[in-house]
């Protein structure tokens, strides 16, 4: 019987398990944050960043990141309309107003010129999401943001290892947030990381991430502001330390997978994940936007692929269409891209035989 091929799954090596078990017996009492500190240090070194805070998820990292900016009540935060709910929920939960921005057709990420038009006196921050490994146009975004003195948070949950002009995703704006969810290229089961080069932001974020306690008050149970607790455990961190050692290999394999699919489907006029001379894409998920004139129904396509035991994922629906927001505004590219695109199985253990089978299924479907 054919085996089901999932979109993503973790690859846990023997050395991951060995370090995890070590943390289970060793990571207590005076060692309560031994592995977490080591993972934070290794991660910031790898990313070439000054400061890092390991968190329980990227959602937690985003929540702390936004809070650390101490924005005025009623501030607006601009973000891409094609986004996972986790990028907008911290904005709403913290009492700020999300302002959705359309995406660029070529890279599915926030459109810098449309973003600029949305900036007003109430704009407190911009969150840019690097979707499916793609990178936002950071040069244009940062130029606009610096001119207007607006902080930029990079949601790099899906772009660990992608680079823009040789700088890692998450290190170009003021704060970068990552996810180590089980579906991601590097996983700690659940988990996340916040990185920044700015000491002021780090100090604030660190305090907020630890119940509002400052370093001096650590052992006195004296908090001097209301904070959060989104901590990573030592066991998760041990997994992270071990996986981080082979990040380069993981990404090279992701790139092989992407190129294999792209080559196999070159006869179609599909838009794949975006890369140009400035960008190195870590291709978290190989993704395809079919031509907008193809009358594509993701529902039918998914049914067909599932019948053949292959999982496919639709792109995130436009946030503006969710019932919590129900905007009537038209976001042309977001709608086209979101409803005409899908992700393919991209976990690193996928075989050429499996990819050939998937390529042939897609060929058959789109030649109908
Ligand atoms: C773009 C984006 N932002 C944020 C998150 C939230 O990450 P986490 O599940 O670690 O909270 C995800 C998770 O998949 C994501 O894809």
Coordinates of N, CA and C in Angstrom, one line a residue, residues 105-317:
X105 N 3.0 40.5 -6.2 CA 2.6 39.3 -6.9 C 3.8 38.3 -7.0
X106 N 5.0 38.9 -7.2 CA 6.1 38.0 -7.5 C 6.6 37.2 -6.2
X107 N 6.6 37.9 -5.1 CA 7.2 37.2 -3.9 C 6.2 36.9 -2.8
X108 N 4.9 37.3 -2.9 CA 3.8 37.0 -2.0 C 4.0 37.7 -0.6
X109 N 5.0 38.6 -0.6 CA 5.2 39.3 0.7 C 4.7 40.8 0.6
X110 N 4.8 41.5 1.7 CA 4.2 42.8 1.8 C 4.8 43.7 0.7
X111 N 3.9 44.5 0.1 CA 4.3 45.4 -1.0 C 4.8 46.7 -0.4
X112 N 6.1 47.1 -0.6 CA 6.6 48.3 0.1 C 5.9 49.6 -0.3
X113 N 5.6 49.7 -1.5 CA 4.9 51.0 -1.9 C 3.5 51.1 -1.3
X114 N 2.8 50.0 -1.3 CA 1.5 50.0 -0.7 C 1.6 50.2 0.8
X115 N 2.6 49.6 1.3 CA 2.9 49.8 2.8 C 3.1 51.3 3.1
X116 N 3.9 51.9 2.3 CA 4.2 53.3 2.5 C 2.9 54.2 2.6
X117 N 2.0 53.8 1.6 CA 0.8 54.6 1.6 C -0.1 54.4 2.8
X118 N 0.1 53.4 3.6 CA -0.7 53.1 4.7 C -0.2 53.8 6.0
X119 N 1.0 54.3 5.9 CA 1.7 54.9 7.1 C 1.0 56.3 7.4
X120 N 0.6 56.4 8.7 CA 0.1 57.7 9.1 C 0.6 58.0 10.5
X121 N 0.1 59.0 11.1 CA 0.5 59.5 12.5 C 0.3 58.4 13.5
X122 N -0.6 57.5 13.3 CA -0.9 56.5 14.3 C -0.1 55.2 14.1
X123 N 0.7 55.1 13.0 CA 1.4 53.9 12.7 C 2.6 53.7 13.8
X124 N 2.5 52.6 14.5 CA 3.5 52.4 15.6 C 4.6 51.5 15.2
X125 N 4.2 50.5 14.3 CA 5.2 49.5 13.9 C 4.8 48.8 12.6
X126 N 5.7 48.2 12.0 CA 5.4 47.4 10.8 C 5.9 46.0 11.0
X127 N 5.1 45.0 10.7 CA 5.6 43.6 10.8 C 5.6 43.0 9.4
X128 N 6.8 42.6 9.0 CA 7.0 42.0 7.7 C 7.2 40.5 7.8
X129 N 6.4 39.8 7.1 CA 6.4 38.3 7.1 C 7.1 37.7 5.9
X130 N 8.2 37.0 6.1 CA 8.9 36.3 5.0 C 8.2 35.0 4.8
X131 N 7.3 35.0 3.7 CA 6.4 33.9 3.5 C 7.0 32.7 2.8
X132 N 6.9 31.5 3.4 CA 7.3 30.2 2.9 C 8.8 30.2 2.4
X133 N 9.6 31.0 3.2 CA 11.1 31.0 2.9 C 11.4 32.3 2.0
X134 N 10.4 32.8 1.3 CA 10.6 34.0 0.5 C 11.0 35.2 1.4
X135 N 11.7 36.2 0.8 CA 12.1 37.4 1.6 C 11.3 38.6 1.1
X136 N 10.9 39.4 2.0 CA 10.3 40.7 1.7 C 11.4 41.5 1.0
X137 N 11.0 42.6 0.3 CA 11.9 43.5 -0.3 C 12.5 44.4 0.8
X138 N 13.5 43.9 1.6 CA 13.9 44.6 2.8 C 14.6 45.9 2.6
X139 N 15.2 46.1 1.4 CA 15.9 47.3 1.1 C 14.9 48.5 1.1
X140 N 13.8 48.3 0.3 CA 12.8 49.3 0.2 C 12.1 49.5 1.5
X141 N 11.8 48.4 2.2 CA 11.0 48.5 3.4 C 11.8 49.3 4.5
X142 N 13.1 48.9 4.6 CA 13.9 49.6 5.7 C 14.1 51.1 5.4
X143 N 14.2 51.4 4.1 CA 14.4 52.8 3.7 C 13.2 53.6 4.1
X144 N 12.0 53.1 3.8 CA 10.8 53.8 4.2 C 10.7 53.9 5.7
X145 N 10.9 52.7 6.3 CA 10.7 52.7 7.8 C 11.7 53.6 8.5
X146 N 12.9 53.6 8.1 CA 13.9 54.5 8.7 C 13.6 56.0 8.5
X147 N 13.2 56.3 7.3 CA 12.8 57.7 7.0 C 11.6 58.2 7.9
X148 N 10.7 57.3 8.1 CA 9.5 57.6 9.0 C 9.7 57.3 10.4
X149 N 10.9 56.7 10.8 CA 11.2 56.3 12.2 C 10.2 55.4 12.7
X150 N 9.9 54.3 12.0 CA 8.9 53.3 12.4 C 9.7 52.0 12.6
X151 N 9.6 51.4 13.8 CA 10.3 50.1 14.0 C 9.7 49.0 13.1
X152 N 10.6 48.1 12.7 CA 10.2 46.9 11.9 C 10.5 45.6 12.6
X153 N 9.4 44.8 12.7 CA 9.6 43.4 13.3 C 9.6 42.5 12.1
X154 N 10.5 41.6 12.0 CA 10.5 40.6 10.9 C 9.9 39.3 11.5
X155 N 8.8 38.9 10.9 CA 8.3 37.5 11.2 C 9.0 36.6 10.3
X156 N 10.1 35.9 10.9 CA 10.9 35.0 10.1 C 10.6 33.6 10.4
X157 N 9.3 33.4 10.9 CA 8.9 32.0 11.4 C 9.2 31.0 10.3
X158 N 9.0 31.4 9.0 CA 9.1 30.4 7.9 C 10.4 30.6 7.1
X159 N 11.3 31.4 7.6 CA 12.4 31.8 6.7 C 13.8 31.6 7.4
X160 N 13.8 30.7 8.3 CA 15.1 30.5 9.0 C 16.2 30.1 8.0
X161 N 17.2 30.8 7.9 CA 18.3 30.5 6.9 C 18.2 31.2 5.6
X162 N 17.1 31.9 5.3 CA 17.0 32.7 4.1 C 17.8 33.9 4.3
X163 N 18.4 34.5 3.2 CA 19.3 35.7 3.4 C 18.9 36.8 2.4
X164 N 19.0 38.0 2.8 CA 18.9 39.2 1.9 C 20.2 39.9 1.9
X165 N 20.8 40.0 0.8 CA 22.1 40.5 0.6 C 23.1 40.0 1.7
X166 N 23.1 38.7 1.8 CA 24.0 38.0 2.7 C 23.6 38.1 4.2
X167 N 22.6 38.9 4.5 CA 22.2 39.0 5.9 C 21.0 38.1 6.2
X168 N 21.0 37.4 7.3 CA 19.9 36.4 7.6 C 18.6 37.1 7.8
X169 N 17.5 36.5 7.3 CA 16.2 37.0 7.6 C 16.0 37.1 9.1
X170 N 15.5 38.1 9.6 CA 15.3 38.3 11.1 C 16.4 39.2 11.6
X171 N 17.4 39.6 10.8 CA 18.5 40.4 11.4 C 18.5 41.8 10.7
X172 N 17.6 42.1 9.8 CA 17.6 43.3 9.0 C 16.8 44.4 9.6
X173 N 15.6 44.0 10.2 CA 14.8 45.0 10.9 C 15.3 45.2 12.3
X174 N 14.4 45.7 13.2 CA 14.8 46.0 14.5 C 14.7 44.7 15.4
X175 N 13.7 43.8 15.1 CA 13.6 42.6 15.9 C 13.2 41.5 14.9
X176 N 13.7 40.3 15.1 CA 13.4 39.1 14.3 C 12.8 38.0 15.2
X177 N 11.7 37.4 14.7 CA 11.0 36.3 15.4 C 11.0 35.1 14.6
X178 N 11.3 33.9 15.2 CA 11.4 32.6 14.5 C 10.5 31.6 15.2
X179 N 10.1 30.6 14.4 CA 9.3 29.5 15.0 C 10.1 28.2 14.8
X180 N 10.0 27.4 15.9 CA 10.6 26.0 15.8 C 9.5 25.0 16.0
X181 N 8.3 25.3 15.5 CA 7.2 24.3 15.5 C 7.6 23.1 14.7
X182 N 7.0 22.0 15.0 CA 7.4 20.7 14.4 C 7.4 20.6 12.9
X183 N 6.7 21.6 12.3 CA 6.6 21.6 10.8 C 7.8 22.4 10.2
X184 N 8.6 23.1 11.0 CA 9.6 24.0 10.5 C 10.9 23.3 10.2
X185 N 11.8 24.0 9.5 CA 13.1 23.4 9.1 C 13.9 23.0 10.3
X186 N 13.9 23.8 11.3 CA 14.6 23.4 12.6 C 13.4 23.3 13.6
X187 N 13.4 22.2 14.3 CA 12.3 22.1 15.3 C 12.7 21.8 16.7
X188 N 12.0 22.4 17.7 CA 12.1 22.0 19.1 C 10.7 21.5 19.6
X189 N 9.9 21.0 18.7 CA 8.6 20.5 19.0 C 7.6 21.7 18.9
X190 N 7.6 22.5 19.9 CA 7.1 23.9 19.8 C 8.3 24.8 20.2
X191 N 8.3 26.0 19.9 CA 9.4 26.9 20.3 C 9.6 28.1 19.4
X192 N 10.3 29.0 19.9 CA 10.6 30.2 19.1 C 11.8 31.0 19.6
X193 N 12.1 32.0 18.9 CA 13.3 32.9 19.3 C 13.0 34.3 18.9
X194 N 13.5 35.2 19.7 CA 13.5 36.6 19.4 C 14.9 37.0 19.3
X195 N 15.3 37.7 18.2 CA 16.6 38.3 18.2 C 16.6 39.8 17.9
X196 N 17.6 40.5 18.3 CA 17.7 41.9 18.0 C 19.2 42.4 18.2
X197 N 19.5 43.5 17.6 CA 20.9 44.0 17.8 C 20.8 45.2 18.8
X198 N 19.6 45.5 19.2 CA 19.4 46.7 20.0 C 19.3 46.4 21.5
X199 N 20.3 46.9 22.3 CA 20.3 46.5 23.7 C 19.0 47.0 24.4
X200 N 18.5 48.2 24.1 CA 17.4 48.7 24.7 C 16.1 47.8 24.5
X201 N 16.0 47.4 23.3 CA 14.9 46.5 23.0 C 15.1 45.1 23.7
X202 N 16.3 44.6 23.7 CA 16.6 43.4 24.4 C 16.3 43.4 25.8
X203 N 16.7 44.5 26.5 CA 16.5 44.6 27.9 C 15.0 44.6 28.3
X204 N 14.3 45.4 27.5 CA 12.8 45.4 27.7 C 12.2 44.1 27.4
X205 N 12.6 43.5 26.3 CA 11.9 42.2 25.9 C 12.3 41.1 26.9
X206 N 13.5 41.1 27.4 CA 14.0 40.1 28.4 C 13.2 40.2 29.7
X207 N 13.0 41.4 30.1 CA 12.2 41.7 31.3 C 10.8 41.2 31.1
X208 N 10.2 41.6 30.0 CA 8.8 41.3 29.8 C 8.6 39.8 29.6
X209 N 9.6 39.1 29.1 CA 9.5 37.7 28.9 C 9.7 36.9 30.2
X210 N 10.0 37.6 31.3 CA 10.2 37.0 32.6 C 9.3 37.6 33.7
X211 N 8.0 37.7 33.3 CA 7.1 38.3 34.3 C 7.3 39.7 34.7
X212 N 8.1 40.4 33.9 CA 8.3 41.8 34.3 C 9.4 42.0 35.4
X213 N 10.2 41.0 35.6 CA 11.2 41.1 36.7 C 12.5 41.5 36.0
X214 N 13.2 42.5 36.7 CA 14.5 42.8 36.2 C 15.5 41.9 36.8
X215 N 16.7 41.9 36.2 CA 17.8 41.0 36.6 C 18.0 41.1 38.1
X216 N 18.0 42.3 38.6 CA 18.3 42.6 40.0 C 17.3 42.0 40.9
X217 N 16.1 41.9 40.4 CA 15.0 41.4 41.3 C 14.7 39.9 41.0
X218 N 15.6 39.2 40.3 CA 15.3 37.9 39.9 C 14.9 37.0 41.0
X219 N 15.6 37.0 42.1 CA 15.3 36.0 43.1 C 14.4 36.5 44.3
X220 N 14.0 37.8 44.1 CA 13.2 38.3 45.2 C 11.7 38.3 45.0
X221 N 11.3 37.7 43.9 CA 9.8 37.6 43.5 C 9.2 39.0 43.4
X222 N 10.0 40.0 43.0 CA 9.5 41.3 43.0 C 9.5 41.7 41.5
X223 N 8.3 41.8 40.9 CA 8.1 42.2 39.5 C 7.9 43.7 39.5
X224 N 8.5 44.5 38.6 CA 8.1 45.9 38.6 C 7.3 46.3 37.4
X225 N 6.8 45.4 36.6 CA 5.8 45.7 35.6 C 5.1 44.3 35.3
X226 N 4.0 44.5 34.6 CA 3.2 43.3 34.2 C 3.9 42.7 32.9
X227 N 4.3 41.4 33.0 CA 5.0 40.9 31.8 C 4.3 39.6 31.3
X228 N 5.1 38.7 30.8 CA 4.6 37.5 30.2 C 5.5 36.3 30.6
X229 N 5.0 35.1 30.3 CA 5.9 34.0 30.5 C 5.8 33.1 29.2
X230 N 6.7 33.2 28.4 CA 6.7 32.4 27.2 C 8.1 31.7 27.1
X231 N 8.4 30.9 28.1 CA 9.8 30.3 28.1 C 9.9 29.0 27.4
X232 N 11.1 28.8 26.9 CA 11.5 27.5 26.3 C 12.0 26.6 27.4
X233 N 11.8 25.3 27.3 CA 12.4 24.4 28.3 C 13.8 23.9 27.9
X234 N 14.5 23.4 28.8 CA 15.9 22.8 28.5 C 15.8 21.7 27.5
X235 N 14.8 20.9 27.6 CA 14.7 19.7 26.7 C 14.5 20.2 25.2
X236 N 13.6 21.2 25.1 CA 13.5 21.8 23.7 C 14.8 22.4 23.2
X237 N 15.4 23.1 24.2 CA 16.6 23.8 23.8 C 17.7 22.8 23.4
X238 N 17.8 21.7 24.1 CA 18.8 20.7 23.7 C 18.6 20.2 22.3
X239 N 17.3 20.0 21.9 CA 17.0 19.6 20.5 C 17.4 20.7 19.6
X240 N 17.2 22.0 20.0 CA 17.5 23.1 19.1 C 19.0 23.2 18.9
X241 N 19.8 23.0 20.0 CA 21.3 23.0 19.9 C 21.8 22.0 18.9
X242 N 21.2 20.8 19.0 CA 21.7 19.7 18.2 C 21.2 20.0 16.7
X243 N 20.0 20.4 16.5 CA 19.5 20.7 15.1 C 20.3 21.8 14.4
X244 N 20.6 22.8 15.3 CA 21.2 24.0 14.7 C 22.6 23.7 14.0
X245 N 23.2 22.6 14.6 CA 24.5 22.2 14.1 C 24.4 21.8 12.6
X246 N 23.2 21.3 12.2 CA 23.1 20.8 10.8 C 22.2 21.7 10.0
X247 N 22.0 22.9 10.4 CA 21.1 23.8 9.7 C 21.5 24.0 8.2
X248 N 22.8 24.1 8.0 CA 23.2 24.3 6.6 C 22.8 23.1 5.7
X249 N 23.0 21.9 6.3 CA 22.7 20.7 5.5 C 21.2 20.7 5.3
X250 N 20.4 21.0 6.3 CA 18.9 21.0 6.1 C 18.5 21.9 5.0
X251 N 19.1 23.1 5.0 CA 18.7 24.1 4.0 C 19.1 23.7 2.6
X252 N 20.3 23.1 2.5 CA 20.8 22.6 1.2 C 19.8 21.5 0.7
X253 N 19.3 20.7 1.6 CA 18.4 19.7 1.2 C 17.0 20.3 0.7
X254 N 16.6 21.3 1.5 CA 15.4 22.0 1.1 C 15.5 22.6 -0.3
X255 N 16.7 23.1 -0.6 CA 17.0 23.8 -1.9 C 17.0 22.7 -3.0
X256 N 17.5 21.5 -2.7 CA 17.5 20.4 -3.7 C 16.0 20.0 -4.0
X257 N 15.2 19.9 -2.9 CA 13.8 19.5 -3.1 C 13.1 20.6 -4.0
X258 N 13.3 21.8 -3.7 CA 12.7 22.9 -4.5 C 13.1 22.8 -5.9
X259 N 14.4 22.7 -6.2 CA 14.9 22.6 -7.6 C 14.4 21.4 -8.3
X260 N 14.2 20.3 -7.6 CA 13.7 19.1 -8.2 C 12.3 19.3 -8.7
X261 N 11.4 19.8 -7.8 CA 10.0 20.1 -8.2 C 10.0 21.1 -9.4
X262 N 10.8 22.2 -9.2 CA 10.7 23.2 -10.2 C 11.1 22.7 -11.6
X263 N 12.2 21.9 -11.6 CA 12.7 21.4 -12.9 C 11.6 20.4 -13.5
X264 N 11.0 19.6 -12.6 CA 10.0 18.6 -13.1 C 8.8 19.3 -13.6
X265 N 8.5 20.5 -13.2 CA 7.2 21.1 -13.6 C 7.5 22.3 -14.5
X266 N 8.7 22.4 -15.2 CA 9.1 23.6 -15.9 C 8.2 23.9 -17.1
X267 N 7.4 22.8 -17.6 CA 6.6 23.1 -18.8 C 5.4 24.0 -18.4
X268 N 5.1 24.2 -17.1 CA 4.0 25.0 -16.8 C 4.4 26.4 -16.4
X269 N 3.4 27.3 -16.6 CA 3.7 28.7 -16.4 C 3.4 29.0 -14.9
X270 N 4.0 28.3 -14.0 CA 3.7 28.5 -12.5 C 4.7 29.5 -12.0
X271 N 4.3 30.2 -10.9 CA 5.2 31.0 -10.1 C 5.6 30.2 -8.9
X272 N 6.9 29.9 -8.8 CA 7.4 29.2 -7.6 C 7.9 30.2 -6.6
X273 N 8.4 29.8 -5.4 CA 9.0 30.7 -4.4 C 10.0 31.5 -5.1
X274 N 10.2 32.7 -4.6 CA 11.0 33.8 -5.3 C 12.4 33.8 -4.9
X275 N 13.3 34.0 -5.8 CA 14.7 34.2 -5.5 C 15.3 35.1 -6.6
X276 N 16.1 36.1 -6.2 CA 16.9 36.9 -7.2 C 18.3 37.1 -6.7
X277 N 19.1 37.9 -7.4 CA 20.5 38.0 -7.0 C 20.7 38.5 -5.6
X278 N 19.8 39.2 -5.0 CA 19.9 39.7 -3.6 C 19.5 38.6 -2.6
X279 N 18.8 37.6 -3.1 CA 18.1 36.7 -2.1 C 18.7 35.3 -2.2
X280 N 18.8 34.7 -1.0 CA 19.1 33.2 -0.9 C 17.9 32.7 -0.1
X281 N 17.1 31.8 -0.8 CA 15.9 31.3 -0.2 C 16.1 30.0 0.4
X282 N 15.6 29.8 1.7 CA 15.8 28.6 2.4 C 14.6 27.6 2.1
X283 N 13.7 28.1 1.2 CA 12.6 27.2 0.7 C 12.0 26.3 1.8
X284 N 11.5 26.9 2.8 CA 10.8 26.1 3.9 C 9.8 25.1 3.3
X285 N 8.9 25.6 2.5 CA 8.0 24.8 1.7 C 8.0 25.2 0.2
X286 N 8.2 24.2 -0.6 CA 8.1 24.5 -2.0 C 6.7 24.9 -2.3
X287 N 6.5 26.0 -2.9 CA 5.1 26.6 -3.1 C 4.9 27.0 -4.5
X288 N 3.7 26.9 -5.0 CA 3.4 27.2 -6.4 C 2.1 28.1 -6.4
X289 N 2.2 29.1 -7.2 CA 1.1 30.0 -7.5 C 0.8 29.7 -9.0
X290 N -0.4 29.1 -9.3 CA -0.7 28.7 -10.6 C -1.2 30.0 -11.3
X291 N -1.1 30.0 -12.6 CA -1.5 31.2 -13.4 C -3.0 31.6 -13.0
X292 N -3.2 32.8 -12.8 CA -4.5 33.3 -12.3 C -5.7 33.0 -13.3
X293 N -5.3 32.7 -14.6 CA -6.4 32.4 -15.5 C -6.8 30.9 -15.6
X294 N -6.2 30.1 -14.7 CA -6.4 28.7 -14.8 C -7.7 28.1 -14.2
X295 N -8.5 29.0 -13.6 CA -9.7 28.5 -13.0 C -9.5 27.4 -12.0
X296 N -8.5 27.7 -11.1 CA -8.0 26.7 -10.2 C -9.0 26.6 -9.0
X297 N -9.3 25.3 -8.6 CA -10.0 25.1 -7.4 C -9.1 24.3 -6.4
X298 N -8.7 24.9 -5.4 CA -7.8 24.2 -4.4 C -8.5 23.0 -3.8
X299 N -9.8 23.1 -3.6 CA -10.6 22.1 -3.0 C -10.5 20.8 -3.9
X300 N -10.8 21.0 -5.2 CA -10.7 19.8 -6.1 C -9.3 19.2 -6.2
X301 N -8.4 20.2 -6.2 CA -7.0 19.7 -6.3 C -6.6 18.9 -5.1
X302 N -6.9 19.4 -4.0 CA -6.6 18.7 -2.7 C -7.2 17.3 -2.7
X303 N -8.5 17.3 -3.1 CA -9.2 16.0 -3.1 C -8.5 15.0 -4.0
X304 N -8.1 15.4 -5.1 CA -7.4 14.6 -6.1 C -6.0 14.1 -5.5
X305 N -5.3 15.0 -4.9 CA -4.0 14.7 -4.3 C -4.1 13.7 -3.1
X306 N -5.2 14.0 -2.3 CA -5.4 13.1 -1.1 C -5.8 11.7 -1.5
X307 N -6.5 11.6 -2.6 CA -6.9 10.3 -3.1 C -5.6 9.5 -3.5
X308 N -4.6 10.3 -3.9 CA -3.3 9.6 -4.2 C -2.3 9.7 -3.0
X309 N -2.9 9.9 -1.9 CA -2.1 9.9 -0.6 C -1.0 10.9 -0.6
X310 N -1.2 12.1 -1.2 CA -0.3 13.2 -1.1 C -1.0 14.4 -0.4
X311 N -0.3 14.9 0.6 CA -0.9 16.1 1.2 C -0.5 17.4 0.5
X312 N -1.4 18.3 0.4 CA -1.0 19.6 -0.1 C -1.7 20.6 0.8
X313 N -1.1 21.8 0.8 CA -1.7 22.9 1.8 C -2.0 24.1 1.0
X314 N -3.2 24.7 1.3 CA -3.5 25.9 0.6 C -2.7 27.1 1.3
X315 N -2.5 28.2 0.6 CA -1.9 29.3 1.2 C -2.8 29.9 2.3
X316 N -2.2 30.7 3.2 CA -3.0 31.3 4.2 C -4.1 32.1 3.5
X317 N -5.4 32.1 4.0 CA -6.4 32.9 3.4 C -6.1 34.4 3.8

